mmCIF file of C-alpha atoms in Angstrom:
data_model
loop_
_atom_site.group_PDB
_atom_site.id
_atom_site.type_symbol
_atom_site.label_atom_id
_atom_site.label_comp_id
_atom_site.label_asym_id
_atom_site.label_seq_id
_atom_site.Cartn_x
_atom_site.Cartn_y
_atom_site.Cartn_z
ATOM 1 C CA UNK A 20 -16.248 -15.355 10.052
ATOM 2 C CA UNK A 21 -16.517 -14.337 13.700
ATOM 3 C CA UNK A 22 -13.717 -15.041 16.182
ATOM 4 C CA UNK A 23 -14.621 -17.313 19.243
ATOM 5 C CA UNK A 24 -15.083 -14.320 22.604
ATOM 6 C CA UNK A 25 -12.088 -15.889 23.592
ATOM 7 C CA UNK A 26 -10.000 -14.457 21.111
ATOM 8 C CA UNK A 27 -8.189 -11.149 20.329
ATOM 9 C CA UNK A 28 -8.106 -9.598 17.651
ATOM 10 C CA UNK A 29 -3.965 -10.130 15.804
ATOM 11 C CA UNK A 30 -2.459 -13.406 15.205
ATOM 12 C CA UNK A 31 -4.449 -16.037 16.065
ATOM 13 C CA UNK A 32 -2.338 -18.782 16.019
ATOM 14 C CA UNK A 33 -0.447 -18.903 19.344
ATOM 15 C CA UNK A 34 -4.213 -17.315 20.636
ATOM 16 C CA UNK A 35 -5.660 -20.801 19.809
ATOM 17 C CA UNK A 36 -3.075 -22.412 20.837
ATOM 18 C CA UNK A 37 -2.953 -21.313 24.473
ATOM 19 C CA UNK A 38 -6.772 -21.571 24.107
ATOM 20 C CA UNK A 39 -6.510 -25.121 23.219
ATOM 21 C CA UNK A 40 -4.194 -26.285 25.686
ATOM 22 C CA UNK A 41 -6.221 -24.515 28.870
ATOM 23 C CA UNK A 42 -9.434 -26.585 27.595
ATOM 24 C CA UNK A 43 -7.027 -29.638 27.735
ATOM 25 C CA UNK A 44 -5.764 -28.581 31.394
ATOM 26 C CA UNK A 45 -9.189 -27.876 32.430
ATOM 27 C CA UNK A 46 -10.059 -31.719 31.360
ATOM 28 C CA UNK A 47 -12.476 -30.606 28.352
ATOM 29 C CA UNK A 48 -11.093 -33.061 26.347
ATOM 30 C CA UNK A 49 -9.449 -36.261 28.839
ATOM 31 C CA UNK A 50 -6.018 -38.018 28.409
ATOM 32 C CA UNK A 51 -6.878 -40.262 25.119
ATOM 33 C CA UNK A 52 -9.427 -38.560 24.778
ATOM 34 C CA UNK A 53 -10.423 -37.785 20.607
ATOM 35 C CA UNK A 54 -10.625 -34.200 19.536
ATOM 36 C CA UNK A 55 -12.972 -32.737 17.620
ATOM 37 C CA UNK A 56 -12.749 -32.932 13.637
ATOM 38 C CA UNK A 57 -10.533 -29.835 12.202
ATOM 39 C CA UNK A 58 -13.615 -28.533 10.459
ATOM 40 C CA UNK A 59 -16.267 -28.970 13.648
ATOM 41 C CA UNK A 60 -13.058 -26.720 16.130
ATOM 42 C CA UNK A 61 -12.975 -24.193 13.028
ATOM 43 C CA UNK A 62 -17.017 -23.554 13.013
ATOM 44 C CA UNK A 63 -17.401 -23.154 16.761
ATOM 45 C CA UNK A 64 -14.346 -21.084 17.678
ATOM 46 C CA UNK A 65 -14.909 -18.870 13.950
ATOM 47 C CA UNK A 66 -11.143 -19.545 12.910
ATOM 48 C CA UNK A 67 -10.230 -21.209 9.838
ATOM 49 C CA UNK A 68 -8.940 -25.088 9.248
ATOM 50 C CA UNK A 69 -5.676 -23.540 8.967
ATOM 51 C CA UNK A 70 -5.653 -22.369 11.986
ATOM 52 C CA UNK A 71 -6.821 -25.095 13.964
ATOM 53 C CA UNK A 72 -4.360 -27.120 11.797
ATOM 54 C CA UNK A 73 -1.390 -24.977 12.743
ATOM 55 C CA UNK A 74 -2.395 -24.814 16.548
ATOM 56 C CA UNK A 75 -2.969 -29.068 16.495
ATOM 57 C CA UNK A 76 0.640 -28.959 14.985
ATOM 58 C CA UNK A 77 2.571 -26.652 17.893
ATOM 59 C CA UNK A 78 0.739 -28.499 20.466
ATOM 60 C CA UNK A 79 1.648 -31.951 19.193
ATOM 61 C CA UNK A 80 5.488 -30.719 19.142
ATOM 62 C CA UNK A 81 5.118 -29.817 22.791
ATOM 63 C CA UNK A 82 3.212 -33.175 23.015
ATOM 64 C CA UNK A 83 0.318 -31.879 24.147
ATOM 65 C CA UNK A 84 -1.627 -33.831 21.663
ATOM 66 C CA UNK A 85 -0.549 -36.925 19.343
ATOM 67 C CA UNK A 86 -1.667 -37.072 15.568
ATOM 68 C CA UNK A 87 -2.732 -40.184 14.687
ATOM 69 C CA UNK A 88 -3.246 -39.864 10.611
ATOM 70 C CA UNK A 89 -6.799 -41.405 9.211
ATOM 71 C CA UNK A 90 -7.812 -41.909 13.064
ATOM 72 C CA UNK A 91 -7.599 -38.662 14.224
ATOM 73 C CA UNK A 92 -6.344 -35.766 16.547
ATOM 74 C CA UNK A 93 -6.186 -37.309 20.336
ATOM 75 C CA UNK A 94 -5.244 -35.541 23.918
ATOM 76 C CA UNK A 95 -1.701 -37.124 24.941
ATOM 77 C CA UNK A 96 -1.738 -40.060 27.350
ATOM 78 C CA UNK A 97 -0.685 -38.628 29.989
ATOM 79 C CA UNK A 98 -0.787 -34.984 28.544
ATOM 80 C CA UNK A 99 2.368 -32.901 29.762
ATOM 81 C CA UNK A 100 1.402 -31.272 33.482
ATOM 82 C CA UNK A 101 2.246 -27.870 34.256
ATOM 83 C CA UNK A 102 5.934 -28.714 35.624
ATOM 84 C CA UNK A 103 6.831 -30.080 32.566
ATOM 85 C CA UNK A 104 6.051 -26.870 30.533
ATOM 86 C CA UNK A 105 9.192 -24.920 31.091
ATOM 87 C CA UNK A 106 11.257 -24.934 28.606
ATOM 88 C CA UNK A 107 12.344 -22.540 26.475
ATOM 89 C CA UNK A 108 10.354 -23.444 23.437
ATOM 90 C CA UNK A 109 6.959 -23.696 25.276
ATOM 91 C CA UNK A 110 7.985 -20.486 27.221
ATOM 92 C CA UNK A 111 7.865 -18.537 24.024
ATOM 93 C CA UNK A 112 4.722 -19.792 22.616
ATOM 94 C CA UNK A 113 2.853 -18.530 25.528
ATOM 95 C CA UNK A 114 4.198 -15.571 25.354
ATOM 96 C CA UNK A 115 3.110 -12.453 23.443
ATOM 97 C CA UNK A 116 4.006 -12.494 19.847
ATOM 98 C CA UNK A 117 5.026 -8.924 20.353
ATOM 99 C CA UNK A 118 8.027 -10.204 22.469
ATOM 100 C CA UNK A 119 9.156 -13.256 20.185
ATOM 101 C CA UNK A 120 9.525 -10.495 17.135
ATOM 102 C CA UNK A 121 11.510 -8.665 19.717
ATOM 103 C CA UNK A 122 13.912 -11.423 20.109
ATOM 104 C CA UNK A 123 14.327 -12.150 16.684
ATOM 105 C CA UNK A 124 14.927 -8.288 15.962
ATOM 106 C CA UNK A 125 18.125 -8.829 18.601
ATOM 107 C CA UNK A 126 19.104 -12.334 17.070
ATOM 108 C CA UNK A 127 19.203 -10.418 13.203
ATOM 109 C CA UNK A 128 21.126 -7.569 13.961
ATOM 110 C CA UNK A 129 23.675 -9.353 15.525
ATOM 111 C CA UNK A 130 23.399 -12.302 12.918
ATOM 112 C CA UNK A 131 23.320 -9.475 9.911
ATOM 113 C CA UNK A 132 26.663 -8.069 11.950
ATOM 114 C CA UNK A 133 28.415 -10.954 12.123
ATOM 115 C CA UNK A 134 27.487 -12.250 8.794
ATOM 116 C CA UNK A 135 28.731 -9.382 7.357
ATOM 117 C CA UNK A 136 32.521 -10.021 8.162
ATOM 118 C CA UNK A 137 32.197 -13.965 7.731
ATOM 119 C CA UNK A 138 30.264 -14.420 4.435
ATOM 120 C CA UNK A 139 32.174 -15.976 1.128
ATOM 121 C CA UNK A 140 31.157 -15.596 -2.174
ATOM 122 C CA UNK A 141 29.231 -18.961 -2.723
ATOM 123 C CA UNK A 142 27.219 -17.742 0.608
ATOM 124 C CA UNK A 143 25.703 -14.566 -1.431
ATOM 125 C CA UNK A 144 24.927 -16.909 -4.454
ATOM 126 C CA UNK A 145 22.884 -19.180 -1.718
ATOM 127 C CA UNK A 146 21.365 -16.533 -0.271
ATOM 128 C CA UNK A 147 20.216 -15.116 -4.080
ATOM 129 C CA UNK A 148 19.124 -18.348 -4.420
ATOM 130 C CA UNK A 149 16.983 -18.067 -1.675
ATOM 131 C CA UNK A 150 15.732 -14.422 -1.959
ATOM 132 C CA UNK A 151 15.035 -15.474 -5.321
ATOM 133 C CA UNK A 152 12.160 -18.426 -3.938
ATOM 134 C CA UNK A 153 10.808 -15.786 -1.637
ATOM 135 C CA UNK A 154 10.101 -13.593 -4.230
ATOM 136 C CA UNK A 155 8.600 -15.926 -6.361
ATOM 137 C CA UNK A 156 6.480 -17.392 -3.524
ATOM 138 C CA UNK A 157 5.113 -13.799 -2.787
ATOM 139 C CA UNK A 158 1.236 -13.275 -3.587
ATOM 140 C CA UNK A 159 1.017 -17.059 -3.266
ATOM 141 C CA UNK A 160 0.013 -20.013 -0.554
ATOM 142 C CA UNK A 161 0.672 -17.799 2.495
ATOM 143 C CA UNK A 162 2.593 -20.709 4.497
ATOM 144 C CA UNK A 163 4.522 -21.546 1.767
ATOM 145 C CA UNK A 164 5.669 -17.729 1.555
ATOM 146 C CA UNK A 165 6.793 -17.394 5.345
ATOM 147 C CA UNK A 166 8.446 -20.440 5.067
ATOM 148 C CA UNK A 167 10.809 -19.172 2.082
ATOM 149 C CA UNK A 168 10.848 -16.236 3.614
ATOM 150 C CA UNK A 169 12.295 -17.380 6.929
ATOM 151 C CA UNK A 170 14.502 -19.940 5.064
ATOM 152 C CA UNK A 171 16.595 -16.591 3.938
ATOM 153 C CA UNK A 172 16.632 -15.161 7.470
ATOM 154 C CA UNK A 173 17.779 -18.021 8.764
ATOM 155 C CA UNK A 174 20.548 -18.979 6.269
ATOM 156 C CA UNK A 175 21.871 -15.024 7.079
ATOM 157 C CA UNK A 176 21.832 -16.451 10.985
ATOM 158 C CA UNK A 177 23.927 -19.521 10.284
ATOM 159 C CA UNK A 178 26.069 -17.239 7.892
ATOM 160 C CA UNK A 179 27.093 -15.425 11.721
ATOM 161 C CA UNK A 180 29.008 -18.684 12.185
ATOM 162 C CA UNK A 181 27.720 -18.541 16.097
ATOM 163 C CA UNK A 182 26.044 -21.822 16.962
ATOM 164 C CA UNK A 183 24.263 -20.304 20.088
ATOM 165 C CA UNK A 184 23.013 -17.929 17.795
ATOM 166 C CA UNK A 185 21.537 -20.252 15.330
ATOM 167 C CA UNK A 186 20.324 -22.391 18.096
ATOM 168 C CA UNK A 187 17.898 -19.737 19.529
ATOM 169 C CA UNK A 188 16.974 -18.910 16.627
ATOM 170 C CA UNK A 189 15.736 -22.149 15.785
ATOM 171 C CA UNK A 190 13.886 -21.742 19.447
ATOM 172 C CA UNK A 191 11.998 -18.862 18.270
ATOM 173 C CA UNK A 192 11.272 -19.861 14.772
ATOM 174 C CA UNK A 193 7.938 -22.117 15.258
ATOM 175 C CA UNK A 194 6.190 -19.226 17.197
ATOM 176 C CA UNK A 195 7.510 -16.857 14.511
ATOM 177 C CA UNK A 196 6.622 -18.945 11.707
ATOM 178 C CA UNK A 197 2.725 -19.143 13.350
ATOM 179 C CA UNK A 198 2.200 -15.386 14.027
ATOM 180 C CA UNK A 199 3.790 -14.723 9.855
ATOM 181 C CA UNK A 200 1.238 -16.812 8.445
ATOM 182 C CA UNK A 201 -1.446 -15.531 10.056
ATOM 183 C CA UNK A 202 -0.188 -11.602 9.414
ATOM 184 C CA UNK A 203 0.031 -12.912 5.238
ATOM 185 C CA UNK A 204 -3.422 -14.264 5.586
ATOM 186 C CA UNK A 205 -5.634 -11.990 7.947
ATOM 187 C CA UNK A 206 -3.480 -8.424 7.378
ATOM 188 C CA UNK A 207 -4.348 -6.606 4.355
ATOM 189 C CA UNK A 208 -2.003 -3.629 5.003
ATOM 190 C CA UNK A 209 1.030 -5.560 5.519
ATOM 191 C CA UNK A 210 3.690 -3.816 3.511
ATOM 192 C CA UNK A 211 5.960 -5.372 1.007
ATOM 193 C CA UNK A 212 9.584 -5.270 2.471
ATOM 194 C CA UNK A 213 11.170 -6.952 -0.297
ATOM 195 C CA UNK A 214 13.579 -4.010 -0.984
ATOM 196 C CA UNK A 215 14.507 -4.044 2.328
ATOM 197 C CA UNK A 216 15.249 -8.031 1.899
ATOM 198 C CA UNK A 217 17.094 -6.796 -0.904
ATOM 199 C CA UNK A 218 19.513 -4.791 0.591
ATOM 200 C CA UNK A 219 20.558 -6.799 3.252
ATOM 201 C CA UNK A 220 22.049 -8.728 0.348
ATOM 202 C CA UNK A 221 23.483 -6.521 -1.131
ATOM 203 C CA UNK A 222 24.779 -4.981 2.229
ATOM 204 C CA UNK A 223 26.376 -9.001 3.385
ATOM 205 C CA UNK A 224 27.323 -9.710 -0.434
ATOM 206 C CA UNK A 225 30.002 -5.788 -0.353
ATOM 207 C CA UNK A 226 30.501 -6.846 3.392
ATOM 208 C CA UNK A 227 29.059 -3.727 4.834
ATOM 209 C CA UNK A 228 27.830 -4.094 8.412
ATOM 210 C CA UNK A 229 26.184 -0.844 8.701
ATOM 211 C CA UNK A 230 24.321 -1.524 5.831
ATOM 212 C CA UNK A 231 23.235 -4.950 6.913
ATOM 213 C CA UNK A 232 22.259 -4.015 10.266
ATOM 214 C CA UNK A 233 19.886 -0.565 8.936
ATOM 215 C CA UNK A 234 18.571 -3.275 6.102
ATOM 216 C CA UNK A 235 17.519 -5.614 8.742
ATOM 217 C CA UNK A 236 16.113 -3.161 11.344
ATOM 218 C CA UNK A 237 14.483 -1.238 8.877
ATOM 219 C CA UNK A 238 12.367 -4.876 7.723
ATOM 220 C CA UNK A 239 11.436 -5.917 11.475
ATOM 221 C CA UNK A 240 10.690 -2.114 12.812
ATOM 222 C CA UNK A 241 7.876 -2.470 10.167
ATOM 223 C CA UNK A 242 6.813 -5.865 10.587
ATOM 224 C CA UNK A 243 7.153 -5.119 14.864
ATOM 225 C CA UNK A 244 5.169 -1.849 14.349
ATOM 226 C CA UNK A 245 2.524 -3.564 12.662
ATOM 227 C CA UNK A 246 2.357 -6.511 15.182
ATOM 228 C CA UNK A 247 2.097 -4.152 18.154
ATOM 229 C CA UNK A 248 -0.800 -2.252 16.578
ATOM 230 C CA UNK A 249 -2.443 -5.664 16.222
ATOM 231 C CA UNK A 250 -2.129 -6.221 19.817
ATOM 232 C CA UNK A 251 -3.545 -3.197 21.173
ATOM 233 C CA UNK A 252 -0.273 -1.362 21.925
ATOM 234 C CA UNK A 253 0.416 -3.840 24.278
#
């Protein structure tokens, strides 16, 4: 499947996206206005339906567009204008996903840090619990995967016990979430850091900071170096 000229090669998500919402400014598609069908967008920008899916989904959180189920996909009424795009949330899902891994590499060191000194016993057994889905989601449905996989990085935020913390994660996570799946699905050298995974619990559950902090820079170095080849060394 070719990708539409207006696309780059690396995630493709937040790509479409952006793409989507420009067509949208650029009245393409007017306020009430139906969308085309999931499967017509997919052929003539050479993305999959789960793609287009994901990109509808972002863009109707930001109310860009409202999901009306057995009707349709239609442009909101009015749409958002450009003064209304500021905040935080939208901020980061225009911007590279080069910088959003960046900001969740600073939010999981300090996270792993703080967990570190903070987390009880029943916390590890939650957090096995966890590891234990994302292991045995691994190979599988690729959104299903991220999903379990961020459900364990984000327990080990809230474990930090720093509400500000947890709240920008929860900022960042959509945009993160987007560029994962499309890494599991489109990236066929994307290496296997479940070790890594590993011993960042073992590092919170002996309450070694060091540890938790090398386990967790050690997982997103990887996954960062990987993104940033995907983007041109941008």
């Amino acid at each position: 499947m070719t990708k539409s000229p207006g696309l780059r090669h690396g995630p493709v998500v937040p790509q479409l996206e952006s793409l989507l919402r420009e067509r949208i400014r650029q009245g393409r598609w007017k306020s009430g206005e139906r969308l085309p069908s999931e499967v017509r967008l997919a052929a003539e920008l050479g993305v999959g339906r789960s793609t287009v899916r994901e990109a509808v989904r972002l863009l109707a959180h930001d109310g860009w567009l409202v999901v009306r189920h057995g009707s349709g996909t239609f442009v909101a009424d009015p749409p958002p204008s450009a003064g209304e795009d500021g905040d935080l949330r939208g901020l980061l899902r225009r911007a590279r996903v080069l910088e959003a891994f960046e900001v969740r590499r600073a939010l999981e060191v300090e996270a792993a840090r703080l967990a570190a000194a903070r987390i009880r016993p029943e916390d590890v057994e939650e957090l096995r619990a966890l590891l234990h889905g994302r292991q045995e989601r691994l190979g599988g449905d690729p959104a299903a995967f991220v999903d379990a996989d961020l459900g364990f990085h984000r327990a080990v935020v809230d474990l930090a016990g720093n509400a500000v913390l947890s709240g920008l994660y929860a900022t960042v996570q959509p945009v993160l979430r987007a560029a994962l799946v499309e890494l599991v699905v489109h990236e066929t050298d994307l290496p296997d850091m479940s070790y890594a995974h590993a011993d960042l619990l073992t590092a919170l559950a002996h309450g070694d900071a060091d540890g938790a902090i090398a386990a967790t820079v050690e997982h997103l170095d990887a996954v960062i170096t990987l993104v940033r080849s995907g983007e041109g060394g941008r």
